[in-house]
XYZ file of N, CA, C and O in Angstrom:
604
model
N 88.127 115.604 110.555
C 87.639 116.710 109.762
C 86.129 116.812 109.962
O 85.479 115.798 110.214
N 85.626 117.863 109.869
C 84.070 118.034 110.409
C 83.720 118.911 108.768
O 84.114 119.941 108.223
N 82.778 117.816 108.452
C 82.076 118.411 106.887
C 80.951 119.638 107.250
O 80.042 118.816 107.364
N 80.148 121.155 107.573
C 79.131 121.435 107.245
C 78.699 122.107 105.768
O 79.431 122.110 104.778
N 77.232 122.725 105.847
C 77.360 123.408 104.973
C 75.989 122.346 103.982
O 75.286 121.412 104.366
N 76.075 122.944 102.829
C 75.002 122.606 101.677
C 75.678 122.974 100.217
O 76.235 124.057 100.039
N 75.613 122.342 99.573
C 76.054 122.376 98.082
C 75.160 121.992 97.252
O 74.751 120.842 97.412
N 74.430 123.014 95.835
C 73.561 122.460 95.442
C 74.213 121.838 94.231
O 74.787 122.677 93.537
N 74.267 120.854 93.879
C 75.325 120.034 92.545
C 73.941 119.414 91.237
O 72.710 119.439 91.216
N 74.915 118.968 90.404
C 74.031 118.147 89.331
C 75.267 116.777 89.524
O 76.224 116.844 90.295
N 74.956 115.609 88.640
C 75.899 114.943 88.704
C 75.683 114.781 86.864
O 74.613 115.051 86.318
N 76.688 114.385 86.250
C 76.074 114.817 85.129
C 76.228 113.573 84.579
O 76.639 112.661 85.296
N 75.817 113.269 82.755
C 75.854 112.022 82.342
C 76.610 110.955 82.342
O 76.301 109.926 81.742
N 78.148 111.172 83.321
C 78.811 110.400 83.203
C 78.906 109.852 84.763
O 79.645 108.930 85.110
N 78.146 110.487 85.515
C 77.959 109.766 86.581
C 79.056 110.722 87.811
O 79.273 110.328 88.957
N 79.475 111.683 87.360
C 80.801 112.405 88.353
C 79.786 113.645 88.635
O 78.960 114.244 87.946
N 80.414 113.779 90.481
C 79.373 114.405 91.290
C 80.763 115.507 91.560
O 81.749 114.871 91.932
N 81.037 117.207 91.425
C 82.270 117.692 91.677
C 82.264 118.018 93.320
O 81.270 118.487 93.876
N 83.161 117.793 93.824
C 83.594 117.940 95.350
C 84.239 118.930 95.417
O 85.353 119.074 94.912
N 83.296 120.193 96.396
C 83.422 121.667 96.317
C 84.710 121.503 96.368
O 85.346 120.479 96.622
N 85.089 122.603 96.103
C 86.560 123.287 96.468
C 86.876 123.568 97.950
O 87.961 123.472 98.523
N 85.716 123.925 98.422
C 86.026 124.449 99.893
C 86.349 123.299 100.853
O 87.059 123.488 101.841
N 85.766 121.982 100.522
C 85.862 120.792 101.226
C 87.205 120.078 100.872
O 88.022 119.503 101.592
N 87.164 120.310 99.485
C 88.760 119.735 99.175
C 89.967 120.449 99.163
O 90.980 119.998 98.628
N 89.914 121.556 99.734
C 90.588 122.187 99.899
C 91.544 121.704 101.190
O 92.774 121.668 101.175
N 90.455 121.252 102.592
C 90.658 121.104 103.793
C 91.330 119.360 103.794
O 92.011 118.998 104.753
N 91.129 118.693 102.984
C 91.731 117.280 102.793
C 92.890 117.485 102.533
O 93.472 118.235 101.749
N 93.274 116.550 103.460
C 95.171 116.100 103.382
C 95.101 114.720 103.597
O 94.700 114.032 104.536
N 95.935 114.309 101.723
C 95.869 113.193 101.241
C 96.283 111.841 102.413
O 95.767 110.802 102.826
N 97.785 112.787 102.641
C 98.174 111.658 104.101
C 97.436 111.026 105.252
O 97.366 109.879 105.694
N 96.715 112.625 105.699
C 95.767 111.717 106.484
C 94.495 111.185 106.366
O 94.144 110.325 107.174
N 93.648 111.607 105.374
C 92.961 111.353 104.702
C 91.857 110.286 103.708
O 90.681 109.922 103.701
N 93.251 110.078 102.849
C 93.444 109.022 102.562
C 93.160 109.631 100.851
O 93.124 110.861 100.819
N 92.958 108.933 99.445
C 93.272 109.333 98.331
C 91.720 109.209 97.873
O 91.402 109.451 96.709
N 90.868 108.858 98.750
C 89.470 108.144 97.903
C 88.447 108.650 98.453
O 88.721 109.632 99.142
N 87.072 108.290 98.415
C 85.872 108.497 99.212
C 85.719 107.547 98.965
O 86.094 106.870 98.008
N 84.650 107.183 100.498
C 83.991 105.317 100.302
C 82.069 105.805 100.095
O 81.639 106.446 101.054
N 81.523 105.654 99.485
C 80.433 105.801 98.942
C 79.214 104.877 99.594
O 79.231 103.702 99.227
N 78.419 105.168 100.288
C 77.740 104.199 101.182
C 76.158 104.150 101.103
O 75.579 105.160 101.502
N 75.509 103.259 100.709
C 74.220 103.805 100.030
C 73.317 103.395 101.459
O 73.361 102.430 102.222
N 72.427 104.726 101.399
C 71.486 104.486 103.187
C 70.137 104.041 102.474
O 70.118 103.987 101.245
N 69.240 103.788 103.065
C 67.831 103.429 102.835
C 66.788 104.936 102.748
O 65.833 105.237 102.032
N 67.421 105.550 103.702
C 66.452 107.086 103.193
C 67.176 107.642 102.355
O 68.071 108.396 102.736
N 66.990 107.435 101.233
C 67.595 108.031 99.723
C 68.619 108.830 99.986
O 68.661 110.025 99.691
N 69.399 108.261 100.496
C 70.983 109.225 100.301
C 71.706 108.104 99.934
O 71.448 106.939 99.633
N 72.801 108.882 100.060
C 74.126 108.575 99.967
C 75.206 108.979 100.492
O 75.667 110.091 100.235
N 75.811 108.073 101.363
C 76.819 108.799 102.585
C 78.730 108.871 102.131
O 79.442 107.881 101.964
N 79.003 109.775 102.065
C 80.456 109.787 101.489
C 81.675 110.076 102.789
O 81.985 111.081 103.429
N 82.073 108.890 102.786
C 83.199 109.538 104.079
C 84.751 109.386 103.127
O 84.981 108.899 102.020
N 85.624 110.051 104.152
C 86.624 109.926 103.501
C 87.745 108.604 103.849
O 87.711 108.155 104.995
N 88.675 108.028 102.903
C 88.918 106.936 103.157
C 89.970 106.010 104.575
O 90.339 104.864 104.831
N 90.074 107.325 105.129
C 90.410 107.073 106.672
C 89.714 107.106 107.681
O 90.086 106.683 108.775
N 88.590 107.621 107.440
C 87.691 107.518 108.502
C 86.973 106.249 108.275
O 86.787 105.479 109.216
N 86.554 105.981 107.066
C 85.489 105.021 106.495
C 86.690 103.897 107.519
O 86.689 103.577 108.708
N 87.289 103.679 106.762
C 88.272 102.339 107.321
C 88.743 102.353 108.654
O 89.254 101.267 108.925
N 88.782 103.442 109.928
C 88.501 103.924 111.383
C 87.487 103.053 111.716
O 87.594 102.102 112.490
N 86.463 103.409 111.093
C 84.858 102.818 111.991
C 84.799 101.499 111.180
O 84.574 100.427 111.742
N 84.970 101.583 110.080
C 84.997 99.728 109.982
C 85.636 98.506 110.397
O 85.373 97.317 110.222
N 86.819 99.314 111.173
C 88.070 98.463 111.697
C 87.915 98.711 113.176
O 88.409 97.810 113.853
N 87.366 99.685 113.849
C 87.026 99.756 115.093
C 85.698 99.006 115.683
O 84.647 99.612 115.897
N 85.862 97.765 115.890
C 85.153 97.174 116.453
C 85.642 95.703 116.718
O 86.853 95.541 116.567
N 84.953 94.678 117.063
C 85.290 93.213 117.842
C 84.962 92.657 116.516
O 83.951 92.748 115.820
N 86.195 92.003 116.342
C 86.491 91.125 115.444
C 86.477 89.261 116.077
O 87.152 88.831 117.012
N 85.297 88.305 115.036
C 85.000 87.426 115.301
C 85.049 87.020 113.714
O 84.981 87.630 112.647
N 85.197 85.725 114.114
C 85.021 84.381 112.973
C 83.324 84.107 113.251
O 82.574 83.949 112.288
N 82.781 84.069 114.759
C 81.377 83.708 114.873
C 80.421 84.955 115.039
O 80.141 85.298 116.188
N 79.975 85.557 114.120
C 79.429 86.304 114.083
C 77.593 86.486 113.892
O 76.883 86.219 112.923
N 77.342 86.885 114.861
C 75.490 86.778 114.715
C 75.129 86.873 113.532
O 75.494 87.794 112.803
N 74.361 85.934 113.174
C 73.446 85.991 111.976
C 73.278 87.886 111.645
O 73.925 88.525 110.816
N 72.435 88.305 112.393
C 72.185 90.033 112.145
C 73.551 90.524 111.326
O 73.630 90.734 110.115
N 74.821 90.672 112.527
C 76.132 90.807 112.236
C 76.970 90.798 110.972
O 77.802 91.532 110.438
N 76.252 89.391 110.684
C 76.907 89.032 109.195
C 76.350 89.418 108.424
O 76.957 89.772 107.413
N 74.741 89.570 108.495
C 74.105 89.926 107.695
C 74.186 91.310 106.853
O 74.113 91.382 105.626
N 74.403 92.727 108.025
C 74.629 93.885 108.434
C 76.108 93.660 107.516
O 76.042 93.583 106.289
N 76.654 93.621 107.817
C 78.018 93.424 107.588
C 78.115 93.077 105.611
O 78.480 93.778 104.667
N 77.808 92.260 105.673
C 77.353 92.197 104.098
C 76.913 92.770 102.762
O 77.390 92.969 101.644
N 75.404 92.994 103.630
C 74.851 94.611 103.120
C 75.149 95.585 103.114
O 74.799 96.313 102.184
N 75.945 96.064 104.156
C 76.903 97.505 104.123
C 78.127 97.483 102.939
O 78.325 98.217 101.972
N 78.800 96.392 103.424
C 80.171 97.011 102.680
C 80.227 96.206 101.512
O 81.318 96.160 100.945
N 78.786 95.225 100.784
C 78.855 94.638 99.904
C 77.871 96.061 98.645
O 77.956 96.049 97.417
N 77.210 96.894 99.324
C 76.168 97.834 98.191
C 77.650 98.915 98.755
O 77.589 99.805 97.906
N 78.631 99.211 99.498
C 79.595 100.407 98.981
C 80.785 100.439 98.097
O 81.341 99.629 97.355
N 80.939 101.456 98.385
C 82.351 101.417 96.804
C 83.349 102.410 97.093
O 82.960 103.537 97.398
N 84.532 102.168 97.044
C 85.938 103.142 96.836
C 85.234 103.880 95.799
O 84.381 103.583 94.963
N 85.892 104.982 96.136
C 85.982 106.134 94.381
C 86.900 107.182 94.822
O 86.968 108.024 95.718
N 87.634 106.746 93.733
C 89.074 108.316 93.702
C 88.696 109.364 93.278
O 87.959 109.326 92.293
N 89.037 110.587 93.823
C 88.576 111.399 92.666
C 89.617 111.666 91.509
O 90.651 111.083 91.182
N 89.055 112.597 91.092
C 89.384 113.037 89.880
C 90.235 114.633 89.877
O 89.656 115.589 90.394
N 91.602 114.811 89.271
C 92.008 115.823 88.924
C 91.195 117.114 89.242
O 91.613 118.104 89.842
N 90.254 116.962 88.848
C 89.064 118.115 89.111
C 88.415 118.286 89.934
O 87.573 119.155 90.158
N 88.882 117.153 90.659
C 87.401 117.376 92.083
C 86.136 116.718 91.995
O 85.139 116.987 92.665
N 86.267 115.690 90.975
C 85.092 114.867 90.675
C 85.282 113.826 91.583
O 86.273 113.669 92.295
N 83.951 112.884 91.510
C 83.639 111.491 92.044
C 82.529 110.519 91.152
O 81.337 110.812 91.060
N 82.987 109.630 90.683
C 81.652 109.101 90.175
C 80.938 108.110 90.819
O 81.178 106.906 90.730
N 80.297 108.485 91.293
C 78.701 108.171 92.034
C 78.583 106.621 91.086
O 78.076 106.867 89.992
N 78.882 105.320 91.234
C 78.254 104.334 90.842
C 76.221 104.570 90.393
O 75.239 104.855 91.078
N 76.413 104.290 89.083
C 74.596 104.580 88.584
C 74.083 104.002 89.027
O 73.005 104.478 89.381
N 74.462 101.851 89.578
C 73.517 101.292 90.223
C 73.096 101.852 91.555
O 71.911 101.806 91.887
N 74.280 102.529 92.550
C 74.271 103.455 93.537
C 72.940 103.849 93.765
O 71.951 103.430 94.368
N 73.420 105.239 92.750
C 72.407 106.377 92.383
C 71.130 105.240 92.309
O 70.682 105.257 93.455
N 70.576 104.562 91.757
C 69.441 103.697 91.359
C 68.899 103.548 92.471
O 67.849 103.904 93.006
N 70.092 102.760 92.828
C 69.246 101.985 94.121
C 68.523 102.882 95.122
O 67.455 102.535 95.625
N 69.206 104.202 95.443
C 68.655 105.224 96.370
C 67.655 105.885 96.147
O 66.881 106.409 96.949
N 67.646 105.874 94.745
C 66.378 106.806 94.181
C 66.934 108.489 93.800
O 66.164 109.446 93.875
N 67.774 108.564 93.565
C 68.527 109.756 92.958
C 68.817 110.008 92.017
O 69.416 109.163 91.352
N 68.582 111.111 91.554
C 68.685 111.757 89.777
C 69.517 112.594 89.671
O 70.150 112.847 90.696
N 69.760 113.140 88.767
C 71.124 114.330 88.646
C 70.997 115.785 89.145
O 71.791 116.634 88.740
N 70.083 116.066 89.957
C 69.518 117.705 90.723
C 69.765 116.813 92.362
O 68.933 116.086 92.905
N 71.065 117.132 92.838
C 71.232 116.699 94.079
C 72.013 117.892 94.581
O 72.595 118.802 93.989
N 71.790 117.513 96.255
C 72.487 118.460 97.329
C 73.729 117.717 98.209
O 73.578 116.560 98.603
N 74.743 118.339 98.434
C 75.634 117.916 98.987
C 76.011 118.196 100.411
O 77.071 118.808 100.536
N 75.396 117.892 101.469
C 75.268 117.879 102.960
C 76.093 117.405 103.658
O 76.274 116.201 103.838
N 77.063 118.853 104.432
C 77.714 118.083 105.375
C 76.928 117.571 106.623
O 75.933 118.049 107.169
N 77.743 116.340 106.947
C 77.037 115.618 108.752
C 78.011 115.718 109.308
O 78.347 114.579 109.634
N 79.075 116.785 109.806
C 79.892 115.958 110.557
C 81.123 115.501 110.356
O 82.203 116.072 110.203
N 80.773 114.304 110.382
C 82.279 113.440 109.879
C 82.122 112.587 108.359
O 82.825 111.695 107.884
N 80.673 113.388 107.736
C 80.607 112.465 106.265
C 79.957 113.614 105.621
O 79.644 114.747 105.987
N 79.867 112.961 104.583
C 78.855 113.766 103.277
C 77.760 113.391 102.786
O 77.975 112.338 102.186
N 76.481 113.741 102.702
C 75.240 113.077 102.244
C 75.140 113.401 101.491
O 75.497 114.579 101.455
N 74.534 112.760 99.957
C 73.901 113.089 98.804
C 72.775 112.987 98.599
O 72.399 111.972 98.014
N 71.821 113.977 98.992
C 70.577 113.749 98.616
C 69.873 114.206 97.290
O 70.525 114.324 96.253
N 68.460 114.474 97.349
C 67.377 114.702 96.509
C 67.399 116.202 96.497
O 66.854 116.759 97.450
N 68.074 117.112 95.345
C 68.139 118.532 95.928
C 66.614 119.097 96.162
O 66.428 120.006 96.971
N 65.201 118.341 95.192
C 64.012 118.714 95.602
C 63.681 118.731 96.849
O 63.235 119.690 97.479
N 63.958 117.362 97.329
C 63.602 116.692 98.806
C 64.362 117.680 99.784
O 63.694 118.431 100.495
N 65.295 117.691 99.818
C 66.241 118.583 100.726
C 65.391 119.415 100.951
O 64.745 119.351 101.997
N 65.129 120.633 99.819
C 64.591 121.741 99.996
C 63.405 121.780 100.612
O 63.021 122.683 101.356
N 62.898 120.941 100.353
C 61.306 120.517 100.901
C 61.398 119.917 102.386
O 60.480 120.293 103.115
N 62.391 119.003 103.000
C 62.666 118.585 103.713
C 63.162 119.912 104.962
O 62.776 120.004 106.127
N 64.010 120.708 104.301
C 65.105 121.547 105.593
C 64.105 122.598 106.714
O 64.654 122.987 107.745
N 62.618 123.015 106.427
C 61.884 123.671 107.334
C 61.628 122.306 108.263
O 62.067 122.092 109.393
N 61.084 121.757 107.734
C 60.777 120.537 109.116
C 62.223 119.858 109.735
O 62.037 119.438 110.877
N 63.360 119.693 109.332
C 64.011 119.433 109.972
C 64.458 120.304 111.246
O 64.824 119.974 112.374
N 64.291 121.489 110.649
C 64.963 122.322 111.821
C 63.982 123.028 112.607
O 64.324 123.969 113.323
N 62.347 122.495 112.491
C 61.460 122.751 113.749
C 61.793 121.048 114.255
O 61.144 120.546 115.172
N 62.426 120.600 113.826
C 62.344 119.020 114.759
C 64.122 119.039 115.301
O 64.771 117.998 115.200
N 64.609 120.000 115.721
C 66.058 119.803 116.326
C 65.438 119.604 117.494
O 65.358 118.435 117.869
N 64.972 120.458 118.177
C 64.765 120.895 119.632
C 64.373 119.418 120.025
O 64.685 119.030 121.151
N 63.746 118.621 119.212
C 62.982 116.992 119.887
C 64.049 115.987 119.941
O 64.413 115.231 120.841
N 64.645 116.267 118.179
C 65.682 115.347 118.526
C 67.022 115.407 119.615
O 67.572 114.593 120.357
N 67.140 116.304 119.399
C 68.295 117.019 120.346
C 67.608 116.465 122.162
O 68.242 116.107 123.155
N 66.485 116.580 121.996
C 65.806 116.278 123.443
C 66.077 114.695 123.602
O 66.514 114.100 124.587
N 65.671 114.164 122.283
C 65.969 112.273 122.912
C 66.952 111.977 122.766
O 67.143 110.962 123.435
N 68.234 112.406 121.981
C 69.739 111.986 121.688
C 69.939 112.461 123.313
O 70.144 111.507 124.064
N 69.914 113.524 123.826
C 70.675 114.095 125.367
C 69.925 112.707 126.201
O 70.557 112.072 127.045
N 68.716 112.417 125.876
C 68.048 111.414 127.398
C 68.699 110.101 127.058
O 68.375 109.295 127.931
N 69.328 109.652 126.332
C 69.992 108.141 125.749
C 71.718 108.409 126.257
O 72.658 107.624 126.370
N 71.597 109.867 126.479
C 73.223 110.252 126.344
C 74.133 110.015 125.231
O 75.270 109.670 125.552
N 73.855 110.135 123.919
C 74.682 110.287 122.809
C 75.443 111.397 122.769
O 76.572 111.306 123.249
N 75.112 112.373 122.334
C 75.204 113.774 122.522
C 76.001 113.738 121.041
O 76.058 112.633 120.501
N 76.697 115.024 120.264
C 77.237 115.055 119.136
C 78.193 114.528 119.901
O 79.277 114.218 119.409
């Protein structure tokens, strides 16, 4: 499933962030999966995939008992600060508060598709953020093609 688009949300005192209609509309539970995995980044977001993909890329890779210090480390920190969350009848999610804390996020957030996830950012920051992002495609787009990533 490919998330785009912008959603401007609140999350409100109980900590539940609502998951447009238009996005949940396109989810099928079967393949899907019933949850979002909630993933807290260091540049104040918050990355939401859905619970078949999340468990795709966490299970797609070389599995060891001896694992590099970094490895384990990485490994730890990732899937020890994320969290399952079901939603809700309504289309809710609740956003863990230590989450939210830790990222630096308040209840005026934006809901960004990437792709194959969902970001939760700073709806101030966003806004303030989206002119410079998109005079800086043309660069990034220039060093992702010379590494050969490509989307």
């Amino acid at each position: 499933m490919i998330f785009i688009g912008q959603y401007a949300h609140s999350v409100d005192a109980k900590g539940r962030l609502a998951i447009p209609s238009e996005i949940r509309s396109k989810l099928r539970p079967e393949v899907d999966g019933s949850a979002w995995y909630a993933v807290p980044w260091p540049t104040k977001l918050i990355r939401l995939y859905t619970e078949s993909d999340f468990q795709s890329k966490a299970l797609n890779r070389p599995r060891s008992l001896t694992l590099s210090a970094d490895e384990a480390e990485l490994r730890s920190t990732l899937f020890g600060l994320s969290a399952r969350i079901e939603m809700d009848g309504a289309g809710r999610i609740r956003i863990p508060e230590d989450m939210m804390s830790l990222v630096g996020l308040g209840p005026e957030v934006v809901l960004i598709g990437a792709c194959d996830w969902l970001e939760v950012r700073d709806r101030g920051e966003w806004e303030r953020a989206r002119l410079a992002g998109l005079k800086k495609l043309p660069e990034l787009m220039s060093r992702i093609a010379e590494r050969g990533d490509g989307l």
